[in-house]
Amino acid sequence: MFGKNTAETPEDVVKSPVIASPVLSNNHEESGDIIAFVGEEVTFKGTIRYQGTVRVDGRLEGEIYTDGNLIIGQKAVITAKIEAGMVTCQGRITGEILAKNRVKLLSPAVFDGSITTPLLSMDEGVMFNGSCNMPQKGERKGIGSKLVVSVEEDVKVR
């Protein structure tokens, strides 16, 4: 309610900025304490290796390796090869993502590249330009090549 005794007016509420960020659930697998933060004004080039949850809101170019979670904020611009347990993105990614658990692309994310993950969720409004490979649990690269080797060995025996 807006009355004479309140400090806020409807105009104040309308002008207040809303800062969107990825929502972390109470699920321990998907959330955790953020152990590192790359702020909006930070530009980083190189390789990052970590355990736990990291949030990036700045610019990052290179490689990111973790079994933990990577949260990419709305203003982040990432050009990288990413290997993570889970990736949640509202920003811009150009590159390759290999996620063990899942990838969440939240609006207004922009993705250009390839994703390999067993689970992918994408909000309406996300720009996705690339490819997605969704292996089933337990599926590994190279299974087909092992089968070919077995067949070749059988052929040689006969």
mmCIF file with all atom_site columns, C-alpha atoms in Angstrom:
data_model
loop_
_atom_site.group_PDB
_atom_site.id
_atom_site.type_symbol
_atom_site.label_atom_id
_atom_site.label_alt_id
_atom_site.label_comp_id
_atom_site.label_asym_id
_atom_site.label_entity_id
_atom_site.label_seq_id
_atom_site.pdbx_PDB_ins_code
_atom_site.Cartn_x
_atom_site.Cartn_y
_atom_site.Cartn_z
_atom_site.occupancy
_atom_site.B_iso_or_equiv
_atom_site.pdbx_formal_charge
_atom_site.auth_seq_id
_atom_site.auth_comp_id
_atom_site.auth_asym_id
_atom_site.auth_atom_id
_atom_site.pdbx_PDB_model_num
ATOM 1   C CA . MET A 1 1   ? 0.000  0.000   0.000   1.00 0.00 ? 1   MET A CA 1
ATOM 2   C CA . PHE A 1 2   ? 1.173  3.450   -0.825  1.00 0.00 ? 2   PHE A CA 1
ATOM 3   C CA . GLY A 1 3   ? 0.048  6.231   1.454   1.00 0.00 ? 3   GLY A CA 1
ATOM 4   C CA . LYS A 1 4   ? 1.217  9.569   2.781   1.00 0.00 ? 4   LYS A CA 1
ATOM 5   C CA . ASN A 1 5   ? 3.177  7.943   5.613   1.00 0.00 ? 5   ASN A CA 1
ATOM 6   C CA . THR A 1 6   ? 5.222  5.591   3.437   1.00 0.00 ? 6   THR A CA 1
ATOM 7   C CA . ALA A 1 7   ? 8.614  6.446   1.966   1.00 0.00 ? 7   ALA A CA 1
ATOM 8   C CA . GLU A 1 8   ? 7.928  4.580   -1.303  1.00 0.00 ? 8   GLU A CA 1
ATOM 9   C CA . THR A 1 9   ? 5.703  5.795   -4.093  1.00 0.00 ? 9   THR A CA 1
ATOM 10  C CA . PRO A 1 10  ? 4.505  3.775   -7.067  1.00 0.00 ? 10  PRO A CA 1
ATOM 11  C CA . GLU A 1 11  ? 7.026  5.681   -9.217  1.00 0.00 ? 11  GLU A CA 1
ATOM 12  C CA . ASP A 1 12  ? 9.911  4.520   -6.958  1.00 0.00 ? 12  ASP A CA 1
ATOM 13  C CA . VAL A 1 13  ? 8.874  0.908   -7.297  1.00 0.00 ? 13  VAL A CA 1
ATOM 14  C CA . VAL A 1 14  ? 8.649  1.096   -11.096 1.00 0.00 ? 14  VAL A CA 1
ATOM 15  C CA . LYS A 1 15  ? 12.102 2.719   -11.373 1.00 0.00 ? 15  LYS A CA 1
ATOM 16  C CA . SER A 1 16  ? 13.821 0.150   -9.126  1.00 0.00 ? 16  SER A CA 1
ATOM 17  C CA . PRO A 1 17  ? 16.143 -2.052  -11.191 1.00 0.00 ? 17  PRO A CA 1
ATOM 18  C CA . VAL A 1 18  ? 15.630 -5.787  -11.145 1.00 0.00 ? 18  VAL A CA 1
ATOM 19  C CA . ILE A 1 19  ? 18.822 -7.812  -11.301 1.00 0.00 ? 19  ILE A CA 1
ATOM 20  C CA . ALA A 1 20  ? 18.174 -11.302 -12.578 1.00 0.00 ? 20  ALA A CA 1
ATOM 21  C CA . SER A 1 21  ? 20.452 -14.142 -11.579 1.00 0.00 ? 21  SER A CA 1
ATOM 22  C CA . PRO A 1 22  ? 20.360 -17.913 -11.826 1.00 0.00 ? 22  PRO A CA 1
ATOM 23  C CA . VAL A 1 23  ? 18.315 -19.378 -9.026  1.00 0.00 ? 23  VAL A CA 1
ATOM 24  C CA . LEU A 1 24  ? 20.019 -22.007 -6.950  1.00 0.00 ? 24  LEU A CA 1
ATOM 25  C CA . SER A 1 25  ? 17.789 -24.682 -5.531  1.00 0.00 ? 25  SER A CA 1
ATOM 26  C CA . ASN A 1 26  ? 18.024 -26.231 -2.104  1.00 0.00 ? 26  ASN A CA 1
ATOM 27  C CA . ASN A 1 27  ? 19.132 -29.450 -3.788  1.00 0.00 ? 27  ASN A CA 1
ATOM 28  C CA . HIS A 1 28  ? 22.752 -30.059 -2.659  1.00 0.00 ? 28  HIS A CA 1
ATOM 29  C CA . GLU A 1 29  ? 23.615 -31.522 -6.079  1.00 0.00 ? 29  GLU A CA 1
ATOM 30  C CA . GLU A 1 30  ? 22.658 -28.271 -7.809  1.00 0.00 ? 30  GLU A CA 1
ATOM 31  C CA . SER A 1 31  ? 23.736 -25.681 -5.274  1.00 0.00 ? 31  SER A CA 1
ATOM 32  C CA . GLY A 1 32  ? 26.547 -24.962 -2.963  1.00 0.00 ? 32  GLY A CA 1
ATOM 33  C CA . ASP A 1 33  ? 28.568 -22.189 -1.450  1.00 0.00 ? 33  ASP A CA 1
ATOM 34  C CA . ILE A 1 34  ? 30.219 -20.070 -4.105  1.00 0.00 ? 34  ILE A CA 1
ATOM 35  C CA . ILE A 1 35  ? 33.966 -20.482 -3.593  1.00 0.00 ? 35  ILE A CA 1
ATOM 36  C CA . ALA A 1 36  ? 35.083 -18.015 -6.281  1.00 0.00 ? 36  ALA A CA 1
ATOM 37  C CA . PHE A 1 37  ? 33.556 -15.103 -8.145  1.00 0.00 ? 37  PHE A CA 1
ATOM 38  C CA . VAL A 1 38  ? 34.628 -13.356 -11.357 1.00 0.00 ? 38  VAL A CA 1
ATOM 39  C CA . GLY A 1 39  ? 32.949 -9.934  -11.229 1.00 0.00 ? 39  GLY A CA 1
ATOM 40  C CA . GLU A 1 40  ? 31.417 -7.899  -14.072 1.00 0.00 ? 40  GLU A CA 1
ATOM 41  C CA . GLU A 1 41  ? 34.474 -5.681  -14.489 1.00 0.00 ? 41  GLU A CA 1
ATOM 42  C CA . VAL A 1 42  ? 36.949 -8.607  -14.565 1.00 0.00 ? 42  VAL A CA 1
ATOM 43  C CA . THR A 1 43  ? 38.497 -10.024 -17.743 1.00 0.00 ? 43  THR A CA 1
ATOM 44  C CA . PHE A 1 44  ? 40.317 -13.359 -17.386 1.00 0.00 ? 44  PHE A CA 1
ATOM 45  C CA . LYS A 1 45  ? 42.306 -15.339 -19.949 1.00 0.00 ? 45  LYS A CA 1
ATOM 46  C CA . GLY A 1 46  ? 43.632 -18.777 -19.094 1.00 0.00 ? 46  GLY A CA 1
ATOM 47  C CA . THR A 1 47  ? 42.668 -22.060 -17.498 1.00 0.00 ? 47  THR A CA 1
ATOM 48  C CA . ILE A 1 48  ? 40.594 -22.402 -14.342 1.00 0.00 ? 48  ILE A CA 1
ATOM 49  C CA . ARG A 1 49  ? 40.511 -25.636 -12.326 1.00 0.00 ? 49  ARG A CA 1
ATOM 50  C CA . TYR A 1 50  ? 38.436 -25.803 -9.156  1.00 0.00 ? 50  TYR A CA 1
ATOM 51  C CA . GLN A 1 51  ? 36.150 -27.840 -6.930  1.00 0.00 ? 51  GLN A CA 1
ATOM 52  C CA . GLY A 1 52  ? 32.863 -26.419 -5.743  1.00 0.00 ? 52  GLY A CA 1
ATOM 53  C CA . THR A 1 53  ? 30.693 -23.649 -7.184  1.00 0.00 ? 53  THR A CA 1
ATOM 54  C CA . VAL A 1 54  ? 32.061 -20.681 -9.139  1.00 0.00 ? 54  VAL A CA 1
ATOM 55  C CA . ARG A 1 55  ? 30.070 -17.721 -10.461 1.00 0.00 ? 55  ARG A CA 1
ATOM 56  C CA . VAL A 1 56  ? 31.275 -15.729 -13.482 1.00 0.00 ? 56  VAL A CA 1
ATOM 57  C CA . ASP A 1 57  ? 29.784 -12.331 -14.302 1.00 0.00 ? 57  ASP A CA 1
ATOM 58  C CA . GLY A 1 58  ? 32.733 -10.925 -16.274 1.00 0.00 ? 58  GLY A CA 1
ATOM 59  C CA . ARG A 1 59  ? 34.627 -11.907 -19.418 1.00 0.00 ? 59  ARG A CA 1
ATOM 60  C CA . LEU A 1 60  ? 36.489 -15.198 -19.549 1.00 0.00 ? 60  LEU A CA 1
ATOM 61  C CA . GLU A 1 61  ? 38.495 -16.732 -22.383 1.00 0.00 ? 61  GLU A CA 1
ATOM 62  C CA . GLY A 1 62  ? 40.201 -20.122 -22.106 1.00 0.00 ? 62  GLY A CA 1
ATOM 63  C CA . GLU A 1 63  ? 39.290 -23.364 -20.361 1.00 0.00 ? 63  GLU A CA 1
ATOM 64  C CA . ILE A 1 64  ? 37.277 -24.250 -17.251 1.00 0.00 ? 64  ILE A CA 1
ATOM 65  C CA . TYR A 1 65  ? 37.552 -27.665 -15.545 1.00 0.00 ? 65  TYR A CA 1
ATOM 66  C CA . THR A 1 66  ? 35.577 -28.788 -12.500 1.00 0.00 ? 66  THR A CA 1
ATOM 67  C CA . ASP A 1 67  ? 33.423 -31.562 -11.111 1.00 0.00 ? 67  ASP A CA 1
ATOM 68  C CA . GLY A 1 68  ? 31.406 -28.821 -9.394  1.00 0.00 ? 68  GLY A CA 1
ATOM 69  C CA . ASN A 1 69  ? 28.994 -26.159 -10.594 1.00 0.00 ? 69  ASN A CA 1
ATOM 70  C CA . LEU A 1 70  ? 29.582 -23.222 -12.896 1.00 0.00 ? 70  LEU A CA 1
ATOM 71  C CA . ILE A 1 71  ? 27.128 -20.315 -12.757 1.00 0.00 ? 71  ILE A CA 1
ATOM 72  C CA . ILE A 1 72  ? 27.327 -17.805 -15.590 1.00 0.00 ? 72  ILE A CA 1
ATOM 73  C CA . GLY A 1 73  ? 25.561 -14.513 -14.899 1.00 0.00 ? 73  GLY A CA 1
ATOM 74  C CA . GLN A 1 74  ? 23.512 -12.451 -17.325 1.00 0.00 ? 74  GLN A CA 1
ATOM 75  C CA . LYS A 1 75  ? 26.324 -10.012 -18.221 1.00 0.00 ? 75  LYS A CA 1
ATOM 76  C CA . ALA A 1 76  ? 29.045 -12.679 -18.577 1.00 0.00 ? 76  ALA A CA 1
ATOM 77  C CA . VAL A 1 77  ? 30.766 -13.323 -21.901 1.00 0.00 ? 77  VAL A CA 1
ATOM 78  C CA . ILE A 1 78  ? 32.561 -16.671 -22.042 1.00 0.00 ? 78  ILE A CA 1
ATOM 79  C CA . THR A 1 79  ? 34.675 -18.062 -24.883 1.00 0.00 ? 79  THR A CA 1
ATOM 80  C CA . ALA A 1 80  ? 35.909 -21.384 -23.573 1.00 0.00 ? 80  ALA A CA 1
ATOM 81  C CA . LYS A 1 81  ? 36.030 -25.126 -23.413 1.00 0.00 ? 81  LYS A CA 1
ATOM 82  C CA . ILE A 1 82  ? 34.040 -26.020 -20.293 1.00 0.00 ? 82  ILE A CA 1
ATOM 83  C CA . GLU A 1 83  ? 34.041 -29.344 -18.443 1.00 0.00 ? 83  GLU A CA 1
ATOM 84  C CA . ALA A 1 84  ? 31.837 -29.232 -15.342 1.00 0.00 ? 84  ALA A CA 1
ATOM 85  C CA . GLY A 1 85  ? 29.399 -31.182 -13.224 1.00 0.00 ? 85  GLY A CA 1
ATOM 86  C CA . MET A 1 86  ? 26.620 -28.684 -13.919 1.00 0.00 ? 86  MET A CA 1
ATOM 87  C CA . VAL A 1 87  ? 26.464 -25.440 -15.910 1.00 0.00 ? 87  VAL A CA 1
ATOM 88  C CA . THR A 1 88  ? 23.779 -22.795 -15.338 1.00 0.00 ? 88  THR A CA 1
ATOM 89  C CA . CYS A 1 89  ? 23.919 -19.898 -17.786 1.00 0.00 ? 89  CYS A CA 1
ATOM 90  C CA . GLN A 1 90  ? 22.101 -16.601 -18.349 1.00 0.00 ? 90  GLN A CA 1
ATOM 91  C CA . GLY A 1 91  ? 24.966 -14.966 -20.240 1.00 0.00 ? 91  GLY A CA 1
ATOM 92  C CA . ARG A 1 92  ? 26.783 -15.588 -23.508 1.00 0.00 ? 92  ARG A CA 1
ATOM 93  C CA . ILE A 1 93  ? 28.898 -18.703 -24.150 1.00 0.00 ? 93  ILE A CA 1
ATOM 94  C CA . THR A 1 94  ? 30.869 -19.479 -27.286 1.00 0.00 ? 94  THR A CA 1
ATOM 95  C CA . GLY A 1 95  ? 32.631 -22.827 -27.238 1.00 0.00 ? 95  GLY A CA 1
ATOM 96  C CA . GLU A 1 96  ? 32.221 -26.369 -26.027 1.00 0.00 ? 96  GLU A CA 1
ATOM 97  C CA . ILE A 1 97  ? 30.454 -27.604 -22.881 1.00 0.00 ? 97  ILE A CA 1
ATOM 98  C CA . LEU A 1 98  ? 30.877 -31.108 -21.494 1.00 0.00 ? 98  LEU A CA 1
ATOM 99  C CA . ALA A 1 99  ? 28.673 -31.442 -18.400 1.00 0.00 ? 99  ALA A CA 1
ATOM 100 C CA . LYS A 1 100 ? 28.497 -34.637 -16.342 1.00 0.00 ? 100 LYS A CA 1
ATOM 101 C CA . ASN A 1 101 ? 25.097 -33.865 -14.794 1.00 0.00 ? 101 ASN A CA 1
ATOM 102 C CA . ARG A 1 102 ? 23.209 -31.121 -16.657 1.00 0.00 ? 102 ARG A CA 1
ATOM 103 C CA . VAL A 1 103 ? 23.185 -27.808 -18.483 1.00 0.00 ? 103 VAL A CA 1
ATOM 104 C CA . LYS A 1 104 ? 20.558 -25.143 -17.753 1.00 0.00 ? 104 LYS A CA 1
ATOM 105 C CA . LEU A 1 105 ? 20.241 -22.281 -20.233 1.00 0.00 ? 105 LEU A CA 1
ATOM 106 C CA . LEU A 1 106 ? 18.116 -19.544 -18.691 1.00 0.00 ? 106 LEU A CA 1
ATOM 107 C CA . SER A 1 107 ? 16.731 -16.597 -20.633 1.00 0.00 ? 107 SER A CA 1
ATOM 108 C CA . PRO A 1 108 ? 18.352 -14.394 -21.994 1.00 0.00 ? 108 PRO A CA 1
ATOM 109 C CA . ALA A 1 109 ? 21.305 -16.773 -22.533 1.00 0.00 ? 109 ALA A CA 1
ATOM 110 C CA . VAL A 1 110 ? 23.042 -16.964 -25.917 1.00 0.00 ? 110 VAL A CA 1
ATOM 111 C CA . PHE A 1 111 ? 24.942 -20.146 -26.750 1.00 0.00 ? 111 PHE A CA 1
ATOM 112 C CA . ASP A 1 112 ? 27.111 -20.801 -29.818 1.00 0.00 ? 112 ASP A CA 1
ATOM 113 C CA . GLY A 1 113 ? 28.923 -24.140 -29.919 1.00 0.00 ? 113 GLY A CA 1
ATOM 114 C CA . SER A 1 114 ? 28.445 -27.739 -28.821 1.00 0.00 ? 114 SER A CA 1
ATOM 115 C CA . ILE A 1 115 ? 27.004 -29.254 -25.663 1.00 0.00 ? 115 ILE A CA 1
ATOM 116 C CA . THR A 1 116 ? 27.439 -32.819 -24.417 1.00 0.00 ? 116 THR A CA 1
ATOM 117 C CA . THR A 1 117 ? 25.309 -33.563 -21.354 1.00 0.00 ? 117 THR A CA 1
ATOM 118 C CA . PRO A 1 118 ? 22.787 -36.167 -20.181 1.00 0.00 ? 118 PRO A CA 1
ATOM 119 C CA . LEU A 1 119 ? 20.235 -33.439 -19.268 1.00 0.00 ? 119 LEU A CA 1
ATOM 120 C CA . LEU A 1 120 ? 19.567 -30.099 -20.958 1.00 0.00 ? 120 LEU A CA 1
ATOM 121 C CA . SER A 1 121 ? 16.938 -27.520 -20.062 1.00 0.00 ? 121 SER A CA 1
ATOM 122 C CA . MET A 1 122 ? 16.388 -24.328 -22.008 1.00 0.00 ? 122 MET A CA 1
ATOM 123 C CA . ASP A 1 123 ? 14.065 -21.422 -21.257 1.00 0.00 ? 123 ASP A CA 1
ATOM 124 C CA . GLU A 1 124 ? 11.952 -19.773 -23.902 1.00 0.00 ? 124 GLU A CA 1
ATOM 125 C CA . GLY A 1 125 ? 13.932 -16.838 -25.268 1.00 0.00 ? 125 GLY A CA 1
ATOM 126 C CA . VAL A 1 126 ? 17.340 -18.535 -25.175 1.00 0.00 ? 126 VAL A CA 1
ATOM 127 C CA . MET A 1 127 ? 19.344 -18.232 -28.405 1.00 0.00 ? 127 MET A CA 1
ATOM 128 C CA . PHE A 1 128 ? 20.893 -21.649 -29.178 1.00 0.00 ? 128 PHE A CA 1
ATOM 129 C CA . ASN A 1 129 ? 23.148 -21.973 -32.216 1.00 0.00 ? 129 ASN A CA 1
ATOM 130 C CA . GLY A 1 130 ? 25.025 -25.240 -32.255 1.00 0.00 ? 130 GLY A CA 1
ATOM 131 C CA . SER A 1 131 ? 24.746 -28.912 -31.519 1.00 0.00 ? 131 SER A CA 1
ATOM 132 C CA . CYS A 1 132 ? 23.775 -31.036 -28.553 1.00 0.00 ? 132 CYS A CA 1
ATOM 133 C CA . ASN A 1 133 ? 24.762 -34.623 -27.798 1.00 0.00 ? 133 ASN A CA 1
ATOM 134 C CA . MET A 1 134 ? 22.855 -36.274 -24.953 1.00 0.00 ? 134 MET A CA 1
ATOM 135 C CA . PRO A 1 135 ? 24.456 -39.601 -24.073 1.00 0.00 ? 135 PRO A CA 1
ATOM 136 C CA . GLN A 1 136 ? 22.514 -41.950 -21.847 1.00 0.00 ? 136 GLN A CA 1
ATOM 137 C CA . LYS A 1 137 ? 23.915 -42.687 -18.424 1.00 0.00 ? 137 LYS A CA 1
ATOM 138 C CA . GLY A 1 138 ? 26.706 -45.205 -18.655 1.00 0.00 ? 138 GLY A CA 1
ATOM 139 C CA . GLU A 1 139 ? 27.275 -44.462 -22.339 1.00 0.00 ? 139 GLU A CA 1
ATOM 140 C CA . ARG A 1 140 ? 30.895 -43.680 -23.101 1.00 0.00 ? 140 ARG A CA 1
ATOM 141 C CA . LYS A 1 141 ? 32.780 -42.604 -26.141 1.00 0.00 ? 141 LYS A CA 1
ATOM 142 C CA . GLY A 1 142 ? 34.681 -45.496 -27.650 1.00 0.00 ? 142 GLY A CA 1
ATOM 143 C CA . ILE A 1 143 ? 32.172 -48.269 -26.946 1.00 0.00 ? 143 ILE A CA 1
ATOM 144 C CA . GLY A 1 144 ? 31.637 -48.719 -30.691 1.00 0.00 ? 144 GLY A CA 1
ATOM 145 C CA . SER A 1 145 ? 35.368 -48.956 -31.322 1.00 0.00 ? 145 SER A CA 1
ATOM 146 C CA . LYS A 1 146 ? 35.707 -51.772 -28.789 1.00 0.00 ? 146 LYS A CA 1
ATOM 147 C CA . LEU A 1 147 ? 32.997 -53.695 -30.632 1.00 0.00 ? 147 LEU A CA 1
ATOM 148 C CA . VAL A 1 148 ? 34.833 -53.294 -33.943 1.00 0.00 ? 148 VAL A CA 1
ATOM 149 C CA . VAL A 1 149 ? 38.063 -54.586 -32.389 1.00 0.00 ? 149 VAL A CA 1
ATOM 150 C CA . SER A 1 150 ? 36.228 -57.673 -31.093 1.00 0.00 ? 150 SER A CA 1
ATOM 151 C CA . VAL A 1 151 ? 34.718 -58.382 -34.502 1.00 0.00 ? 151 VAL A CA 1
ATOM 152 C CA . GLU A 1 152 ? 38.110 -58.001 -36.218 1.00 0.00 ? 152 GLU A CA 1
ATOM 153 C CA . GLU A 1 153 ? 39.679 -60.451 -33.761 1.00 0.00 ? 153 GLU A CA 1
ATOM 154 C CA . ASP A 1 154 ? 36.901 -62.965 -34.448 1.00 0.00 ? 154 ASP A CA 1
ATOM 155 C CA . VAL A 1 155 ? 37.442 -62.623 -38.186 1.00 0.00 ? 155 VAL A CA 1
ATOM 156 C CA . LYS A 1 156 ? 41.198 -63.246 -37.839 1.00 0.00 ? 156 LYS A CA 1
ATOM 157 C CA . VAL A 1 157 ? 40.630 -66.430 -35.810 1.00 0.00 ? 157 VAL A CA 1
ATOM 158 C CA . ARG A 1 158 ? 38.482 -67.997 -38.502 1.00 0.00 ? 158 ARG A CA 1
#
